[in-house]
Coordinates of C-alpha atoms and ligand atoms in Angstrom, one line a residue:
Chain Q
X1 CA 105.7 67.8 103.5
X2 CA 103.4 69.8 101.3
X3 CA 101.7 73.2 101.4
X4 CA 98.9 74.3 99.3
X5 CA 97.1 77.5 98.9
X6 CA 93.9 77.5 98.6
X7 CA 92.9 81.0 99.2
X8 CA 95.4 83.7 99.9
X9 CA 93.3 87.1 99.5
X10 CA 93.5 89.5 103.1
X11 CA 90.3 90.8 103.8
X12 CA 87.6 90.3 101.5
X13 CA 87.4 87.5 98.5
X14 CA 87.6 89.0 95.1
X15 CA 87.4 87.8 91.3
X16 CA 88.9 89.4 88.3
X17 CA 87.0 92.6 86.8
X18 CA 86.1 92.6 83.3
X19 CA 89.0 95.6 82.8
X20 CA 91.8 92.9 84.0
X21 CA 90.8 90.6 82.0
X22 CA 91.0 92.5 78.8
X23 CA 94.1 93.9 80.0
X24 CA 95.6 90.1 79.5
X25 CA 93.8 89.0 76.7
X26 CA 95.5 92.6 74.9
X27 CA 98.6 91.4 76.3
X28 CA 98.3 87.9 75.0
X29 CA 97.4 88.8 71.9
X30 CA 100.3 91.1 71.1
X31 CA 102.5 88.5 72.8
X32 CA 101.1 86.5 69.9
X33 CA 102.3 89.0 67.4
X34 CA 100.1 88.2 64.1
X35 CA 101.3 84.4 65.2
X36 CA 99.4 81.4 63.1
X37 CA 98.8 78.7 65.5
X38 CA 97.9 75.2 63.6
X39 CA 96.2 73.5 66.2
X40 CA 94.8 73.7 69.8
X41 CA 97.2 72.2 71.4
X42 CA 99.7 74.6 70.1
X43 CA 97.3 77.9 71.4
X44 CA 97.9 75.8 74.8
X45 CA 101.7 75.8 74.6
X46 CA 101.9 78.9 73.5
X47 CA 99.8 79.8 76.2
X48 CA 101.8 78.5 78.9
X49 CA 104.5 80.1 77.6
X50 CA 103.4 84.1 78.7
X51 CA 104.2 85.6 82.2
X52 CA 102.5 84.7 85.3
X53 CA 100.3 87.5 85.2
X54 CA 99.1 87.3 81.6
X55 CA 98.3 83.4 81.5
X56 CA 98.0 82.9 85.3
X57 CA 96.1 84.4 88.3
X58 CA 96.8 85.3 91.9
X59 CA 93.2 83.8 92.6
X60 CA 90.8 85.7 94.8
X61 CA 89.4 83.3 97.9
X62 CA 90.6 84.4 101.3
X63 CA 92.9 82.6 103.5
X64 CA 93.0 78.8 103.3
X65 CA 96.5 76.9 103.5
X66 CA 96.4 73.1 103.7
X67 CA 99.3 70.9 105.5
X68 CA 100.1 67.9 103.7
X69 CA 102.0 65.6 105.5
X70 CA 102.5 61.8 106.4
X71 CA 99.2 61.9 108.3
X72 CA 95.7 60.3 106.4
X73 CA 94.0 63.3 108.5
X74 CA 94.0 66.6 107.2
X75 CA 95.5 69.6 108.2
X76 CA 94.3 73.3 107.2
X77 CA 95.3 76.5 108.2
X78 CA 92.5 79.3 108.3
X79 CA 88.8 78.5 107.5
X80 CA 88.3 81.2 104.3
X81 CA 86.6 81.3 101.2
X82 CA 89.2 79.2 100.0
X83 CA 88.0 76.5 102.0
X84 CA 85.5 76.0 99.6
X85 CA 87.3 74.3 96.5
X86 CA 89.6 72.7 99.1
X87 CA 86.2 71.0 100.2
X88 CA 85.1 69.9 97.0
X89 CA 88.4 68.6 96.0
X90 CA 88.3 66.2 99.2
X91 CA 84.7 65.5 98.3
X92 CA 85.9 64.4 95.4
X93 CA 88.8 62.1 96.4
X94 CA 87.1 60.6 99.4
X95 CA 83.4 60.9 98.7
X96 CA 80.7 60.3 101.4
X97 CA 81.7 56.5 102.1
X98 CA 85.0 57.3 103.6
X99 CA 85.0 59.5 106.9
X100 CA 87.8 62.3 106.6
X101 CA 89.5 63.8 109.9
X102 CA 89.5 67.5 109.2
X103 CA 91.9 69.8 111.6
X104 CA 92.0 73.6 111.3
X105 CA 94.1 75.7 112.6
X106 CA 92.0 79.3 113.2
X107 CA 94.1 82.4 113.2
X108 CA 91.9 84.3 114.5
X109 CA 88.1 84.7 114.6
X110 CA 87.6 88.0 111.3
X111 CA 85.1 86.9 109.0
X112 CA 87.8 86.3 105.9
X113 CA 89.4 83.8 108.0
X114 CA 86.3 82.0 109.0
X115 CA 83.6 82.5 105.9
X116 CA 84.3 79.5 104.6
X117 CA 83.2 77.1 106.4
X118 CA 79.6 77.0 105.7
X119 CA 80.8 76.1 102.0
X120 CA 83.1 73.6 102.9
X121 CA 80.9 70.8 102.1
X122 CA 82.6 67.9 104.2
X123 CA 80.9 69.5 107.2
X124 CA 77.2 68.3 105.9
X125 CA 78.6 64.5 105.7
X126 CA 78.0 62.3 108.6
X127 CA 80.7 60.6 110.0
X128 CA 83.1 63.5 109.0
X129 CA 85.4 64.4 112.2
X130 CA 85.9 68.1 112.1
X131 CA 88.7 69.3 114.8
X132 CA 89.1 73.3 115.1
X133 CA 91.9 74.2 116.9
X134 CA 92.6 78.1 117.7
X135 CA 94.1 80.2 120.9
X136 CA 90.5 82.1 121.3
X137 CA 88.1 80.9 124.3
X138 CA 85.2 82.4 122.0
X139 CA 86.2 80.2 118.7
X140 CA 83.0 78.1 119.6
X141 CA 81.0 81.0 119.6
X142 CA 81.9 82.8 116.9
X143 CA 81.7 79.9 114.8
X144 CA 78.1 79.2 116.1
X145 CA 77.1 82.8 115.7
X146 CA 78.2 82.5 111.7
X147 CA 76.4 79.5 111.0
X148 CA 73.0 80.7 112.6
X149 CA 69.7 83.2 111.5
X150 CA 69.8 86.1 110.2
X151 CA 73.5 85.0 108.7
X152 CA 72.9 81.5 106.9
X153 CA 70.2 79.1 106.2
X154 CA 71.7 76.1 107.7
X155 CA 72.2 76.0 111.2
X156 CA 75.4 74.8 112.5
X157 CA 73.3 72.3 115.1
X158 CA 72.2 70.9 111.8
X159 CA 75.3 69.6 110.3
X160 CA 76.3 66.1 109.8
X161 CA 80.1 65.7 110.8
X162 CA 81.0 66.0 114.4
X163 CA 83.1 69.0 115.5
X164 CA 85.0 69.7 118.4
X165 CA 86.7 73.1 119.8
X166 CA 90.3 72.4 120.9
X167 CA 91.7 75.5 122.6
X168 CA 95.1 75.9 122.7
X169 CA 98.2 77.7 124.7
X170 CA 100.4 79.7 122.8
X171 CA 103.8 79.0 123.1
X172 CA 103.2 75.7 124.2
X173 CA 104.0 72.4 121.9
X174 CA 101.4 70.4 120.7
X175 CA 101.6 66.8 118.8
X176 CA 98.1 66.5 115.9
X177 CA 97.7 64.8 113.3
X178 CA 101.7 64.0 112.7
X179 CA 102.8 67.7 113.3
X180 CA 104.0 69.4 116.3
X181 CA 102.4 72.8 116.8
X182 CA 103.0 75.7 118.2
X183 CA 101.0 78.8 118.5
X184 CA 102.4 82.3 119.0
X185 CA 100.2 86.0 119.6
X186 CA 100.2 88.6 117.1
X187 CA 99.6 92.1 116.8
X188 CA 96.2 92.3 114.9
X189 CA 92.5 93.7 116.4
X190 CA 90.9 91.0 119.0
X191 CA 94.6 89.0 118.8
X192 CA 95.9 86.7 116.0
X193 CA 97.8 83.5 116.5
X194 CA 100.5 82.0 114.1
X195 CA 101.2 78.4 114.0
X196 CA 104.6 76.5 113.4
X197 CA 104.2 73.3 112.3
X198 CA 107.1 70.7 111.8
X199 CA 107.7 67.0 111.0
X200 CA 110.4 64.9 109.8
X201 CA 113.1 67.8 110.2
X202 CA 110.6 70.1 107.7
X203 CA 108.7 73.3 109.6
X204 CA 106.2 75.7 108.1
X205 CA 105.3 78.9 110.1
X206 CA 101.8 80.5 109.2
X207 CA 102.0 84.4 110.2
X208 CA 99.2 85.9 108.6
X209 CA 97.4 89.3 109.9
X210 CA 100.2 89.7 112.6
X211 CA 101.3 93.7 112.8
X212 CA 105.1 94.4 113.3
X213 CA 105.6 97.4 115.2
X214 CA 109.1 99.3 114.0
X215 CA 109.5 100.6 117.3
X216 CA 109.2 97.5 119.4
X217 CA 112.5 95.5 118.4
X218 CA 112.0 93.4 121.4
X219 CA 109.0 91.7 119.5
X220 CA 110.8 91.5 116.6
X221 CA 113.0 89.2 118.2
X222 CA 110.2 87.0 119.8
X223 CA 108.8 86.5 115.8
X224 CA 112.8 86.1 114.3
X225 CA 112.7 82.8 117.1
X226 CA 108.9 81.9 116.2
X227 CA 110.9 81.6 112.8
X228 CA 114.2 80.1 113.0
X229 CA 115.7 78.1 110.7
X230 CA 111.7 77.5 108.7
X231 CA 111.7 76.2 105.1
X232 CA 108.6 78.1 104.8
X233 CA 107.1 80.9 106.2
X234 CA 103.6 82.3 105.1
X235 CA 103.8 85.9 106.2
X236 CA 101.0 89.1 105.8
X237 CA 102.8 90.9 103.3
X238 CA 99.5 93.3 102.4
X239 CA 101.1 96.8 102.7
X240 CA 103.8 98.8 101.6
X241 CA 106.0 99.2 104.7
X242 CA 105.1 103.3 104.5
X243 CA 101.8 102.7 104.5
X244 CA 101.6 99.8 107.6
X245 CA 103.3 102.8 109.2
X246 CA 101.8 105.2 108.7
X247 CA 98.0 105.7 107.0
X248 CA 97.1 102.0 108.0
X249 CA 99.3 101.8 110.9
X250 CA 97.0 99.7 114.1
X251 CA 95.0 98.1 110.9
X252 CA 96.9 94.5 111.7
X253 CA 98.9 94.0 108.8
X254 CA 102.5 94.1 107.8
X255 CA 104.5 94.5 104.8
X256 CA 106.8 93.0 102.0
X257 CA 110.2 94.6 103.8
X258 CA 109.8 93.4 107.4
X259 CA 108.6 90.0 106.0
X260 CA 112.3 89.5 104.2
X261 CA 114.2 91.2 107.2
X262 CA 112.6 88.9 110.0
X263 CA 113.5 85.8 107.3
X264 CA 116.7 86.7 106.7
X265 CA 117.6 86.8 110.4
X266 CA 115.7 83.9 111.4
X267 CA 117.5 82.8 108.4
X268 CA 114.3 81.0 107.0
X269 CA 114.8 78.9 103.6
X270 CA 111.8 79.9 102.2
X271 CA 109.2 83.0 102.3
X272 CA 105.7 82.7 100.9
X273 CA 103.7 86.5 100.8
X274 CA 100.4 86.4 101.6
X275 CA 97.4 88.0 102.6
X276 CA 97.0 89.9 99.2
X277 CA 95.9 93.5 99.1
X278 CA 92.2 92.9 97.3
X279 CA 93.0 95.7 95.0
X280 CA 95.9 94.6 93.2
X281 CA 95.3 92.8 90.3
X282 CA 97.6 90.1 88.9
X283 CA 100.1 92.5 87.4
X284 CA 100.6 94.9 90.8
X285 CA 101.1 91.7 92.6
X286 CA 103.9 90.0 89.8
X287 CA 105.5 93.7 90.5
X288 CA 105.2 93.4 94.0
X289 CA 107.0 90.0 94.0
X290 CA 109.9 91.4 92.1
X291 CA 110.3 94.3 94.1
X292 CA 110.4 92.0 97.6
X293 CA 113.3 89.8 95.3
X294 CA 115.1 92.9 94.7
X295 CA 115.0 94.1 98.6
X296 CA 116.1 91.0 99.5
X297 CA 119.4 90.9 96.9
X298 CA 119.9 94.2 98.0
X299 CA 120.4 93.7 101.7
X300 CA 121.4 90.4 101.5
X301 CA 124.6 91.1 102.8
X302 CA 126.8 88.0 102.4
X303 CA 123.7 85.6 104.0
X304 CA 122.2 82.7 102.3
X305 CA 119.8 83.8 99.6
X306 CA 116.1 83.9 100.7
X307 CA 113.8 81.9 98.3
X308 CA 111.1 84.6 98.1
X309 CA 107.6 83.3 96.2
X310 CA 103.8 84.8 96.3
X311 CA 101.1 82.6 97.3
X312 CA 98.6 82.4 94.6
X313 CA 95.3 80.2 95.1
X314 CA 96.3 76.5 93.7
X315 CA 100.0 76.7 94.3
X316 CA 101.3 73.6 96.3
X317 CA 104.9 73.7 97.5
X318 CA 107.3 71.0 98.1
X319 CA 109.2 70.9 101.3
Chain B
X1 CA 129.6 100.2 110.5
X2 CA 127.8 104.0 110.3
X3 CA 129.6 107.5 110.8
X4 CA 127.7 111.1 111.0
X5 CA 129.0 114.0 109.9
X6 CA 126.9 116.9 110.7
X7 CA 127.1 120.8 109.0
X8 CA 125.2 123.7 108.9
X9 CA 124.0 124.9 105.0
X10 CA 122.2 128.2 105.6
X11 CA 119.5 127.1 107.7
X12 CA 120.0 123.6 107.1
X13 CA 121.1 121.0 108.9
X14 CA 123.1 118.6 106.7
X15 CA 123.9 114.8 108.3
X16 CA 126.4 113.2 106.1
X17 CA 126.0 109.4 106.7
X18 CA 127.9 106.8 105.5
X19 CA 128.1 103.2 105.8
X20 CA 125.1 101.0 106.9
X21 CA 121.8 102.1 108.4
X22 CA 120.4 99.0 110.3
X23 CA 119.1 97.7 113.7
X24 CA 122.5 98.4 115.9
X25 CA 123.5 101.5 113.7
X26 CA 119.8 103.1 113.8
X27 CA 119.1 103.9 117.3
X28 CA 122.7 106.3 117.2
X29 CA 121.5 108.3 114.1
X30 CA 117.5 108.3 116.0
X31 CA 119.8 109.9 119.5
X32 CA 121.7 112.4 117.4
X33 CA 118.9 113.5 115.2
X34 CA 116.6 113.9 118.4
X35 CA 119.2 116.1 119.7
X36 CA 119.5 118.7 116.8
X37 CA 115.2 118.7 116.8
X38 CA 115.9 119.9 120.7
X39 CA 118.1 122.4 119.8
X40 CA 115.7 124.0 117.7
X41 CA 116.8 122.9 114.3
X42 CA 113.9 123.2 112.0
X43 CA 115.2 122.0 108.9
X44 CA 117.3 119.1 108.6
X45 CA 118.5 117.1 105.6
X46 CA 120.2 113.5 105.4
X47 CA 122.9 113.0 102.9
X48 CA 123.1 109.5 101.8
X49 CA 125.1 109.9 99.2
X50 CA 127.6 107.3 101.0
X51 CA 125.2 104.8 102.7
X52 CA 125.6 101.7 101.1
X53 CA 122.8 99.7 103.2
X54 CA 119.2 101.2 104.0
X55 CA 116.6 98.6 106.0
X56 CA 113.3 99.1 108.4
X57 CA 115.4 100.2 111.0
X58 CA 116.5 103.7 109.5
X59 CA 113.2 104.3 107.4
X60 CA 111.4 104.2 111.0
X61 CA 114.7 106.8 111.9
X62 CA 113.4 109.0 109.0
X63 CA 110.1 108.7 109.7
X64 CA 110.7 110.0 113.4
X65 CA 112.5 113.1 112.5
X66 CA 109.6 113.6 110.2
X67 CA 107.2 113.6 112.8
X68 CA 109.7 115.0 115.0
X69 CA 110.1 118.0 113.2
X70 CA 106.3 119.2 112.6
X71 CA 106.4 122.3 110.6
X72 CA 109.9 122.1 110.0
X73 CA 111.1 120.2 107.3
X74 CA 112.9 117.0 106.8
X75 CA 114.3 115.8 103.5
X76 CA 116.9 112.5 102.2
X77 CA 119.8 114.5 99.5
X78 CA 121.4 112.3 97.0
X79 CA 120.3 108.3 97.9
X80 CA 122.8 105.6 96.2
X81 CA 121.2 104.0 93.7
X82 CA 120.3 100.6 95.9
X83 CA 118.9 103.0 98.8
X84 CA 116.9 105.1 96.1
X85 CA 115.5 101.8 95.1
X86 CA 114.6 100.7 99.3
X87 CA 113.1 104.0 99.2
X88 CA 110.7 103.4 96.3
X89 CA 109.9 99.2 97.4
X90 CA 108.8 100.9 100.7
X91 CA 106.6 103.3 99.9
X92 CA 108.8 105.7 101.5
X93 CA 109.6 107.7 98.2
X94 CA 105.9 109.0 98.6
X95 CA 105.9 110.0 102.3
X96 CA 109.6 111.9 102.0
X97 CA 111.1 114.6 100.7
X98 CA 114.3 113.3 97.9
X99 CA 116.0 115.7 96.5
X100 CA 120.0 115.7 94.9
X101 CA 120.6 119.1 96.4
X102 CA 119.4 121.6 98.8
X103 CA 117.5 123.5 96.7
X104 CA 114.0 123.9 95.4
Ligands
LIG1 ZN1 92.6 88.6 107.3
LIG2 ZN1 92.1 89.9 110.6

């Protein structure tokens, strides 16, 4: 199994301001120390060879995580401005001639998890199957009210694939499209559903805008069962713990340190943060990765080691 | 796993913790620190000059007296170099009152 990232901002999409990029193209050039490069292809190496947050990018299209598994249908998680390239990039493998099953998985119904689908372009292709599958009864609705006037041009009675609205039962199991699924309720404004997903002895949990309450342990226990034993789990990691606690406690979101303390006693392989803060730039975000490493060597406590990564738009990972 | 030591410093409060502050330690250090805030303390200091192990479960402790305490005062004396660095990846070094001694 495979995951990809196609969009992993919380909140709002964002690009890169003119002030971070100089920021990297000053660091690159006193990486390159007065350097003499020969050719173009040596500018590339040495280009690949700065930090992550120099050379690379934490991306800035909201949440969109694609499922790859042994199934020709495709599996998505959330329905974000990241759902955009994902589109294209199937567009571009299948073109129009081949019909494409499309299921998503909708956390929840807030505009960054939703926006992108009037931009997914599969949707305008006749013969496309689109299946949405989410826990709310309104999912139809709010996905009718998006793609309607005053909020878009195109009318969602107008477009070409078919769609159907698949509600489903948390806590229930589920077989599509190769995967068994299971939904769980999350703390978040109007309810948020995570998904577990597993096949061929591989699981991925998806737990983004999910609040974790400090004071409510018995909870904590429901999520470190929701994610036993995962090789990956996607988790909201867009505050500090002080401020999910405090200043933006009841906004919906959790933090870096509950993330690795629910993993590490679910003992989970693999963590993946997520739901980006969309005013960290690529540096705050390396940092922040760093810092969640540390926290997790320092209480570590003679457990397995928890693979810790940040989701950055374009990142696949290999189960 | 966690002891308590409690003494009074001029109007403080000290608790002397060592060991590990986690989910089955916590909710003891919570019930005694409750109990002082009852009894009228208004300033109370935690030394954690011998807690090896800081997780959510004893920031939200902290955080409690805190709140717990209003317009007294609540402050963390001498954090271990591993629990200094909990306190600054949470955010918590910004909402508390550190400090290596009493005064000041
Ligand atoms: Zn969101
Ligand atoms: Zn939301």
């Amino acid at each position: 199994m495979r995951v990809k990232f196609w969009g992993t901002r919380g909140s709002l999409p964002v690009a890169a301001t003119a002030g971070e990029v100089k920021k990297k193209i000053i660091a690159a050039l006193e990486a390159a120390n007065g350097r003499q490069f020969t050719s173009n292809s040596e500018i590339a190496t040495f280009a690949d060879s700065l930090p992550f947050a120099v050379v690379g990018s934490f991306g800035g299209n909201s949440s969109c995580v694609e499922l790859i598994g042994a199934s020709e249908e495709h599996v998505i998680c959330d329905i974000g401005s990241g759902a955009r390239p994902l589109g294209h990039a199937k567009l571009a493998a299948y073109g129009p001639g081949k019909p494409q099953t499309y299921h998503f998985f909708v956390s929840h119904l807030h505009w960054d998890h939703l926006m992108g689908l009037p931009f997914f372009v599969p949707i305008y292709i006749p013969g496309n199957r689109i299946v949405m599958h989410g826990c709310h009864p309104d999912l139809e609705a709010a996905v009718r009210l998006q793609m309607s006037a005053p909020c878009f041009p195109v009318d969602f009675s107008q477009i070409g694939a078919t769609v159907e609205f698949d509600i489903l039962e948390p806590g229930r199991d589920y077989e599509i499209a190769g995967f068994k699924v299971r939904a769980k309720l999350q703390l978040h404004s109007g309810d948020s559903y995570g998904y577990r997903f597993e096949q061929a002895e591989k699981s991925v949990v998806y737990s983004t805008d999910s609040e974790h309450k400090l004071e409510n342990r018995a909870e904590q226990h429901t999520f470190i069962d929701f994610f036993r034993k995962a090789d990956l789990v996607i988790f909201d990691t867009m505050y500090s713990l002080a401020d999910a606690i405090t200043v933006k406690a009841d906004w919906g979101h959790s933090s870096n340190i509950i993330a690795v303390e629910l993993c590490q006693d679910a003992e989970v392989v693999r963590l993946a943060m997520f739901h980006h803060e969309p005013i960290h730039d690529d540096a705050k975000l390396c940092s922040l990765l760093d810092e969640t490493r540390r926290f997790e060597e320092i209480t570590r406590d003679g457990r397995a080691p928890l693979e810790i990564l940040s989701a950055y738009d374009g990142l696949t990972v290999e189960l | 796993m966690m002891q308590i030591n409690t003494r009074k410093q001029g109007d403080w409060m000290v608790y002397a913790i060592s060991g590990r502050i986690n989910g089955i330690t916590a909710p003891q250090l919570e019930a005694s620190l409750r109990g002082s805030i009852d009894a009228g303390e208004l300033r109370i200091a935690a030394d954690l000059s011998s807690v090896q192990c800081l997780g959510s479960a004893g920031l939200w402790v902290f955080l409690a007296a805190l709140r717990q305490l209003g317009g007294g005062e609540f402050r963390l004396l001498s954090p271990t170099e591993s629990v200094r660095e909990v306190l600054d990846i949470s955010g918590f070094a910004n909402i508390m009152a550190i400090s290596d001694s009493l005064e000041g």
